[in-house]
Coordinates of C-alpha atoms in Angstrom, one line a residue:
X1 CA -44.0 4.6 34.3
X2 CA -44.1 1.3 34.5
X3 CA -44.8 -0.9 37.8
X4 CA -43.5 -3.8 39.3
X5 CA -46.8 -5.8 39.0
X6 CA -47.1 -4.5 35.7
X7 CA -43.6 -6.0 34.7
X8 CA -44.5 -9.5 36.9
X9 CA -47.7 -9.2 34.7
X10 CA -45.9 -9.4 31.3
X11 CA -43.6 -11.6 32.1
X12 CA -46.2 -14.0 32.7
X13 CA -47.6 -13.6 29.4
X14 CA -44.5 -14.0 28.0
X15 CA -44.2 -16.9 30.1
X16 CA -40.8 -16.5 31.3
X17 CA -39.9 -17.5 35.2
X18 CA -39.0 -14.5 36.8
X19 CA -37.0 -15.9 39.2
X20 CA -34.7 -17.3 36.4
X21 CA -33.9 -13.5 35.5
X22 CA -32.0 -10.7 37.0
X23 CA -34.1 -9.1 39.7
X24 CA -33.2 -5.0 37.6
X25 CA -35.5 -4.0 35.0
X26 CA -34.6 -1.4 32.2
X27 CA -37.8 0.0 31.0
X28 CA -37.2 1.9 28.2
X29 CA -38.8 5.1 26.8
X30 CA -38.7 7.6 24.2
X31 CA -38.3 10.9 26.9
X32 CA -39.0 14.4 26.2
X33 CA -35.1 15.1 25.4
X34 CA -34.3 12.3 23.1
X35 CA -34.5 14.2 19.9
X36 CA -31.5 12.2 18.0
X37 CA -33.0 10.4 14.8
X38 CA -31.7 7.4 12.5
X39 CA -28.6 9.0 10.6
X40 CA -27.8 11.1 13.5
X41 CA -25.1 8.8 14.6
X42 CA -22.9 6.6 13.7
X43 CA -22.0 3.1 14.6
X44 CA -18.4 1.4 14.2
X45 CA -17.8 -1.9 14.6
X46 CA -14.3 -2.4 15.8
X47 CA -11.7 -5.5 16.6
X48 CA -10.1 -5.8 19.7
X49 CA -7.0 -4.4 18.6
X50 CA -8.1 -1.0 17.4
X51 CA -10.5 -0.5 20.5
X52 CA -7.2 -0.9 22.4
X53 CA -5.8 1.5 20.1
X54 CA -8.7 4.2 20.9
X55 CA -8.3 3.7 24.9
X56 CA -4.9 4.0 24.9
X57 CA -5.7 7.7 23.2
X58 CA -4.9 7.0 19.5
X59 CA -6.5 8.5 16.8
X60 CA -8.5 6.6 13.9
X61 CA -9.0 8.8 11.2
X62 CA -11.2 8.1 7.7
X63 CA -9.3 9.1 4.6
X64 CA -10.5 9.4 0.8
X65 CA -11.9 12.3 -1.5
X66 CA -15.6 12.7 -2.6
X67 CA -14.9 10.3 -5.9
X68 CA -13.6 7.6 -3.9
X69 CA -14.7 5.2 -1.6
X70 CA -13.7 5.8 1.8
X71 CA -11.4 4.2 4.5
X72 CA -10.4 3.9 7.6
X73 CA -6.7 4.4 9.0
X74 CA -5.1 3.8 12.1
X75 CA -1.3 4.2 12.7
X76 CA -0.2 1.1 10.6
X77 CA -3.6 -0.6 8.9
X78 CA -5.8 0.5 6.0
X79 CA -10.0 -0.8 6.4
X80 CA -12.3 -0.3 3.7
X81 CA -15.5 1.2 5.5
X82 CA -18.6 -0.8 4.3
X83 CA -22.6 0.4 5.7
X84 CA -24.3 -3.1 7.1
X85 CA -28.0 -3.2 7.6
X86 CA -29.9 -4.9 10.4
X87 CA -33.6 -6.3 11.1
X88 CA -32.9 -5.3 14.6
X89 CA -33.0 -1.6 15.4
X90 CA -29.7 -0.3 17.8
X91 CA -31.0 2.0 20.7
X92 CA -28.6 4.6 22.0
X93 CA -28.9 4.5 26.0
X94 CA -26.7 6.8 28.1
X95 CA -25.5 5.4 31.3
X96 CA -27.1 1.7 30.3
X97 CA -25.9 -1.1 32.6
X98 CA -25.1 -4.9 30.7
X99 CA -26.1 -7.8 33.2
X100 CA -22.3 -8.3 34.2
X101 CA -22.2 -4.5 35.4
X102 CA -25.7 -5.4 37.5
X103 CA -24.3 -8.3 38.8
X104 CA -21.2 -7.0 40.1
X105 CA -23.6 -3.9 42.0
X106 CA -25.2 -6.7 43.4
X107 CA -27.9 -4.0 43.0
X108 CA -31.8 -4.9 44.4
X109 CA -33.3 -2.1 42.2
X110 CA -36.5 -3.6 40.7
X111 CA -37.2 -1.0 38.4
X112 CA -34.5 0.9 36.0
X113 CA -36.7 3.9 33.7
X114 CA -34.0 4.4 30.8
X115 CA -34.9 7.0 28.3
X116 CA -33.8 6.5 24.7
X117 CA -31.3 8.9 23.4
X118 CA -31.2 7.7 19.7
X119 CA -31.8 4.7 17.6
X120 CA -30.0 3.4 14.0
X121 CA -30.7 0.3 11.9
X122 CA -27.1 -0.1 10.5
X123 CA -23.7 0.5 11.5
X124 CA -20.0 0.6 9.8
X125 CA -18.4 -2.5 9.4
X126 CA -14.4 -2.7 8.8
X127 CA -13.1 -5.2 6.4
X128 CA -8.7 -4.9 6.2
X129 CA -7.4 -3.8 2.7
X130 CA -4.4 -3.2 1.1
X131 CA -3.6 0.0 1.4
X132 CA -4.4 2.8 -1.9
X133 CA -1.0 3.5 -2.6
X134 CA -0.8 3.9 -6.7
X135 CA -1.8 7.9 -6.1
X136 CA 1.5 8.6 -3.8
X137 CA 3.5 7.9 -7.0
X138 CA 1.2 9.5 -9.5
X139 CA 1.0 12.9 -7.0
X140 CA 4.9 12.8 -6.3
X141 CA 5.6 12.1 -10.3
X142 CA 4.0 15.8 -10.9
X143 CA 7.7 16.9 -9.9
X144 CA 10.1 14.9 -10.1
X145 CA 13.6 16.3 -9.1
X146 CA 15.8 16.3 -12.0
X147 CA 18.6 18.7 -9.9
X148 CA 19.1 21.5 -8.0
X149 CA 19.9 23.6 -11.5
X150 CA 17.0 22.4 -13.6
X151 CA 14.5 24.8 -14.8
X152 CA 11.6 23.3 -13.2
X153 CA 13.4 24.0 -9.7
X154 CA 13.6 27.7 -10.3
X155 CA 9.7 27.3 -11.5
X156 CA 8.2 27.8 -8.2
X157 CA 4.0 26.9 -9.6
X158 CA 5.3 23.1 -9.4
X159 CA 3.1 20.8 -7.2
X160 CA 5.2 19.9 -4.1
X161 CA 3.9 17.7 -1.1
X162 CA 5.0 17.4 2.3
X163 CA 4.0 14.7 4.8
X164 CA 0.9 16.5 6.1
X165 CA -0.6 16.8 2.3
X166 CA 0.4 13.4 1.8
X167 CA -1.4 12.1 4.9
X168 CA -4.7 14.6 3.1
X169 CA -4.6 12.6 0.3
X170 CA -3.6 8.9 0.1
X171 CA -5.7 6.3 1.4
X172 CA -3.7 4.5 3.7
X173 CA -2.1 4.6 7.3
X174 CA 1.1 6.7 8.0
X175 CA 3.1 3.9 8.4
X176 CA 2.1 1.9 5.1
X177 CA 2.4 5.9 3.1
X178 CA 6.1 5.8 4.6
X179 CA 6.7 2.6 4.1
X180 CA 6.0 3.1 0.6
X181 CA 8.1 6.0 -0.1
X182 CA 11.5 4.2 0.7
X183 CA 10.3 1.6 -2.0
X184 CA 9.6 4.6 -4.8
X185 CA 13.2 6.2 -3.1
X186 CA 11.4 9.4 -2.7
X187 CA 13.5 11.9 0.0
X188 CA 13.0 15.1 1.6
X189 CA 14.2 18.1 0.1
X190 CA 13.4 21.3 1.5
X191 CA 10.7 19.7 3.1
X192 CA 8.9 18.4 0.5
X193 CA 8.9 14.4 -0.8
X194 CA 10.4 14.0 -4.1
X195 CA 10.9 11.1 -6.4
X196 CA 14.5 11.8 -8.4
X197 CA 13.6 12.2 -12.2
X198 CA 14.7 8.4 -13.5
X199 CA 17.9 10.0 -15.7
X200 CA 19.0 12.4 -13.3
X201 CA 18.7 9.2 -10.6
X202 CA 21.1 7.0 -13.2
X203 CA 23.1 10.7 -13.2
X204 CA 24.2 9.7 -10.2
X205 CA 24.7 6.7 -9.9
X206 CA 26.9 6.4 -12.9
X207 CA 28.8 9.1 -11.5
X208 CA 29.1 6.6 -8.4
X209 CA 29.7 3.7 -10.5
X210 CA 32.7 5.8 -12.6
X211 CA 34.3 6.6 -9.3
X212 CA 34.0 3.2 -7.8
X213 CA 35.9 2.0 -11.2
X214 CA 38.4 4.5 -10.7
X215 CA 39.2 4.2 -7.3
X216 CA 39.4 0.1 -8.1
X217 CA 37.1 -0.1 -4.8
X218 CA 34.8 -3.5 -4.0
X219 CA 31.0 -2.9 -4.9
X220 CA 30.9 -4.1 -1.5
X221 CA 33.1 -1.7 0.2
X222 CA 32.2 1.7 -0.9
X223 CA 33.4 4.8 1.4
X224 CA 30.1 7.6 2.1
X225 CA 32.9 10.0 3.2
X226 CA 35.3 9.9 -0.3
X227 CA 31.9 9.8 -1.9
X228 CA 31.0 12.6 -0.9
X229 CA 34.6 14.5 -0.9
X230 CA 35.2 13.6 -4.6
X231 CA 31.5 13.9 -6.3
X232 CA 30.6 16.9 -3.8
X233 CA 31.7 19.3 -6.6
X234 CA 29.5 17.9 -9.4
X235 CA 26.1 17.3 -7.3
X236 CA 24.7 18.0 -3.9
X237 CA 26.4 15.6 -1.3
X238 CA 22.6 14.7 0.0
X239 CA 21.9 13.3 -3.6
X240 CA 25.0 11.6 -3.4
X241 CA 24.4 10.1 -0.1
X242 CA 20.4 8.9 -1.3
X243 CA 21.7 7.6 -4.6
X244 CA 24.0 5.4 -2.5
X245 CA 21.1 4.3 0.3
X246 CA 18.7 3.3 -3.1
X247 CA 21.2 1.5 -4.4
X248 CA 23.2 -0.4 -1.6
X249 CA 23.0 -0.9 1.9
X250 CA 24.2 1.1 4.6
X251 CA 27.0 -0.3 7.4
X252 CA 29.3 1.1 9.5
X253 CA 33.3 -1.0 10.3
X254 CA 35.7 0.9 12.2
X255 CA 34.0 3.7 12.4
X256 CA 33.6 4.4 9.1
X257 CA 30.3 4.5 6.9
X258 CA 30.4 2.6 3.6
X259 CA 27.8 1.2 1.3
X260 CA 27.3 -2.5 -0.4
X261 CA 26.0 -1.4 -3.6
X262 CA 23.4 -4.2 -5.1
X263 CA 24.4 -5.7 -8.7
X264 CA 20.8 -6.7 -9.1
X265 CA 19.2 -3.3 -8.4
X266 CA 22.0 -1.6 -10.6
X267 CA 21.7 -4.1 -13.1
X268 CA 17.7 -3.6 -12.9
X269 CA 18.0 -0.2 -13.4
X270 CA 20.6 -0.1 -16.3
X271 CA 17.9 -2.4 -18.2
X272 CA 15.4 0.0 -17.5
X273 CA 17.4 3.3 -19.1
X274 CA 17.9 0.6 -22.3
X275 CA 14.2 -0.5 -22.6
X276 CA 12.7 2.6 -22.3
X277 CA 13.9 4.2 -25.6
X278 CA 12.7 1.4 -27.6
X279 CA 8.9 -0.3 -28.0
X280 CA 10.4 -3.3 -28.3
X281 CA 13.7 -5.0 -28.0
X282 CA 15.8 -8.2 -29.9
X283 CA 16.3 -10.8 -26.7
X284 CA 19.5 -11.7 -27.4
X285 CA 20.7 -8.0 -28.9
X286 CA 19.9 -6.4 -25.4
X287 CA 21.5 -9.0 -23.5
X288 CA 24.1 -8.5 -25.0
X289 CA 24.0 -4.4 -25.0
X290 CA 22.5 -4.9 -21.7
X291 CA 26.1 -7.4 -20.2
X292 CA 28.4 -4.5 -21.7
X293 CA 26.5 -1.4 -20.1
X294 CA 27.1 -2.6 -16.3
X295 CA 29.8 -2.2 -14.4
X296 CA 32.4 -4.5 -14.9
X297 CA 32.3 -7.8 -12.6
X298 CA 28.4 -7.9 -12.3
X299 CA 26.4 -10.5 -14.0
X300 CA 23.0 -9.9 -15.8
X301 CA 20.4 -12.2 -15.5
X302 CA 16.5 -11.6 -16.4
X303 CA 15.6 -13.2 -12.9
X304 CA 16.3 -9.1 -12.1
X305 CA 14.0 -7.9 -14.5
X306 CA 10.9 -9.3 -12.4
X307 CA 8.0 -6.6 -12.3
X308 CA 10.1 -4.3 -14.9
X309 CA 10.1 -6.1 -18.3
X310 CA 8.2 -9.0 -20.2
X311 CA 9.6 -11.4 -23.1
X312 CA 8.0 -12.8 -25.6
X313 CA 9.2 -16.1 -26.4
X314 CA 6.3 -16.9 -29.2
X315 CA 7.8 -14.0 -31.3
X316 CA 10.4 -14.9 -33.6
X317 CA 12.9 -13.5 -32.9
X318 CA 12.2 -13.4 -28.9
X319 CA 12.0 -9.9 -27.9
X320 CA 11.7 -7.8 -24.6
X321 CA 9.6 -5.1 -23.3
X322 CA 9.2 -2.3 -21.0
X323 CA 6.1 -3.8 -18.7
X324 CA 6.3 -1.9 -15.0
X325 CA 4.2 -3.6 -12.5
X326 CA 3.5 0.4 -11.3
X327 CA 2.1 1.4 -14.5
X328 CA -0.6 -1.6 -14.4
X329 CA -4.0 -0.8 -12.2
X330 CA -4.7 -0.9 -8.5
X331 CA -7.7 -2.9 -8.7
X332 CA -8.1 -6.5 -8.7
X333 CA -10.3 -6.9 -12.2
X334 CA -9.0 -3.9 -13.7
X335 CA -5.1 -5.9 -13.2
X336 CA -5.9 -8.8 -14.8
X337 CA -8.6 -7.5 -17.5
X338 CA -5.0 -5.3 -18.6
X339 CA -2.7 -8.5 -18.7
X340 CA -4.9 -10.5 -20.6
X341 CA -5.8 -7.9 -23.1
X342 CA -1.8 -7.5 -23.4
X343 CA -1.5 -11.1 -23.3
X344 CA -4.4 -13.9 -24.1
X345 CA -2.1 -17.2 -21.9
X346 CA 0.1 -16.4 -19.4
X347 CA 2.1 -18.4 -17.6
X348 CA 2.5 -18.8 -13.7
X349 CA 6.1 -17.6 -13.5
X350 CA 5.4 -14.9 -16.1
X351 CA 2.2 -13.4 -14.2
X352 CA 3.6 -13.8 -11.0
X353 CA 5.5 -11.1 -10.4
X354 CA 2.7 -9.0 -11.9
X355 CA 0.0 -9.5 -9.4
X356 CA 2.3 -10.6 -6.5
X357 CA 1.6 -7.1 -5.0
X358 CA -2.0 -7.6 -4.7
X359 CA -2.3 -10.8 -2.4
X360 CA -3.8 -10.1 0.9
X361 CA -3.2 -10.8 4.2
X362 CA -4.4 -14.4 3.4
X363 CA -4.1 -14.5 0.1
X364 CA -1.6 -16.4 -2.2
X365 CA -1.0 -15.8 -6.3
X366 CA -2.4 -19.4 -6.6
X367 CA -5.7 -18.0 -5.0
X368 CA -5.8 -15.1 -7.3
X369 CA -5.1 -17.0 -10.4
X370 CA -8.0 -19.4 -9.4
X371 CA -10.3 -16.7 -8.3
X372 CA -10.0 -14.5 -11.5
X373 CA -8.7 -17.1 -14.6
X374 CA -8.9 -20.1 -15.9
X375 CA -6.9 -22.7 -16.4
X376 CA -5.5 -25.2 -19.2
X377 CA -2.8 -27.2 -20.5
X378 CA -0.6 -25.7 -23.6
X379 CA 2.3 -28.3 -24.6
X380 CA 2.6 -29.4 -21.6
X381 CA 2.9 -26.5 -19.7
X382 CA 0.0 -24.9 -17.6
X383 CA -1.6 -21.5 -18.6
X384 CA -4.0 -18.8 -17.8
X385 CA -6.5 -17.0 -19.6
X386 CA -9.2 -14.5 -18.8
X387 CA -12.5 -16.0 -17.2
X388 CA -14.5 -13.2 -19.0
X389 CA -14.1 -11.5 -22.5
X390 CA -11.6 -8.9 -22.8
X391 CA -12.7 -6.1 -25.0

């Protein structure tokens, strides 16, 4: 145990002015009860906003399966969970007292003994990422829902997830995983999340469509309630109703519910049930096909094919294809090392949609583009290609 004079003593050596320090010493020591070792505890490093988070009794929970790298969730954030070394080593000190907490004691105790609990010469550091979201489709797509009367319904072995599993397995925060189902149009059925099987999904909404037509209602003026009375008899009204929120937007006028059904998302999604039957498809043939499958009084345009399909205006003739921005890879590299091996030059516009989903918080596609290709001029117009060789 350590005395004052002994303190005074190497302070002196140390030449430091004692009367420039606070009067309390903490003189620390490796007791009989501090058993904990390096590795026996953890250390988090967290911002502001998540401490606040913890005090006000919220949970933070770390998320990911033994093949993947872990994270960290809270309520509405994803954080990739990265180890960071020190040359300092951290002491764990029970009941330890920071110069502002001595200050405001105004205590006169020369001499603190404080026994070491534990020690550790790295803690967790928490960098924000997007969240892991490519698995939530991939898990959901092991049953889709092609209607109550399907086979696969009365085959009671399929793989069916409901919130809970869902929070088990994706590596992201509640909010972001639910978030995310209302852009795949999954819904709850029986307590399970589904995605609709894509040609029971255009099913429906052609029966919609077809009703729409016959009635000689507005796109923009379509009634839930005669919806649901008239198509009630072929499929389940709650199918009905979900078809109509994917495909329109939701508003209520004299009490009344009706729908604004989108021309872009239906026309989006009739060009989807063309492409997908065929590898490849004549430009001008399926614009064509593609003008006479809509409903009548909706225009086509391939400004609503973004994310969905690719042309290739160096083929002669120009053709189209199936290219889904879902189907490329999560990671960074891995994205662009697939659109360069489909395609050596891309252009901004082109690309764009294809990697618009992975910019950050700070990130832009110009950023991305700079970080992971290179540029060059092609008659006149700007292009990228690969800044490594694609196998």
């Amino acid at each position: 145990m350590r005395t004052r004079e002994e303190v005074d003593a190497t302070l002196q050596i140390a030449k430091l002015n004692a009367a420039e320090l606070l009067p309390a010493v903490h003189c620390l020591g490796f007791g009989p009860g501090a058993g904990a070792a390096a590795g026996d505890f953890c250390l988090l490093e967290l911002e502001p906003s998540l401490c606040q988070q913890l005090e006000a009794g919220h949970s933070l929970v770390i998320r990911g399966d033994k093949d993947e790298q872990a994270v960290l969730c809270s309520k509405d954030k994803t954080y990739d969970l990265k180890i960071a070394d020190t040359s300092n080593m951290l002491l764990f000190i029970p009941g330890c007292k920071t110069p502002d907490q001595l200050k405001a004691e105004e205590t006169h105790c020369n001499i603190i003994h404080t026994e070491i609990f534990g020690f550790s010469n790295n803690y967790w550091e928490l960098r924000r990422c997007r969240p892991k979201l490519k698995k939530l489709k991939k898990l959901l797509m092991e049953d889709a829902y092609e209607g109550p009367d399907s086979q696969k319904e009365k085959d009671s072995n399929q793989s069916k997830y409901t919130t809970e599993d869902l929070l088990n397995q994706i590596q992201a925060s509640e909010e972001e995983i639910m978030a995310q189902l209302q852009v795949l149009n999954a819904c709850e059925i029986e307590g399970y999340w589904r995605i609709l099987d894509f040609d029971y999904e255009m099913k429906l909404l052609n029966h919609i469509t077809q009703l729409v037509d016959s009635e000689s209602w507005s796109f923009g003026k379509v009634p839930l309630n005669m919806c649901l009375q008239e198509l009630g008899p072929l499929e389940p009204e709650e199918m009905i109703e979900h078809c109509l929120k994917c495909y329109g937007k939701k508003y209520i006028e004299e009490g009344e519910v009706y729908f604004e059904l989108s021309a872009d998302k239906i026309c989006r999604a009739t060009a989807q049930m063309l492409l997908q039957n065929a590898v490849k498809f004549n430009l001008a043939e399926f614009q064509e096909v593609w003008q006479q499958s809509v409903p009548e009084g909706m225009i086509t345009t391939l400004d609503q094919l973004k994310g969905l399909a690719l042309v290739d205006r160096q083929s002669r003739p120009e053709i189209i294809f199936l290219l889904k921005v879902d189907d490329l890879p999560e990671d960074n590299q891995e994205r662009f090392n697939s659109l360069f091996s489909l395609r050596e030059k891309w252009t901004e516009e082109d690309i764009a949609p294809y990697i618009q989903d992975l910019c950050g918080e700070k990130q832009t596609i110009g950023t991305l583009l700079t970080k992971y290709s290179r540029s060059s001029i092609q008659n006149g117009v700007k292009v990228y290609n690969s800044r490594r060789p694609i196998s």
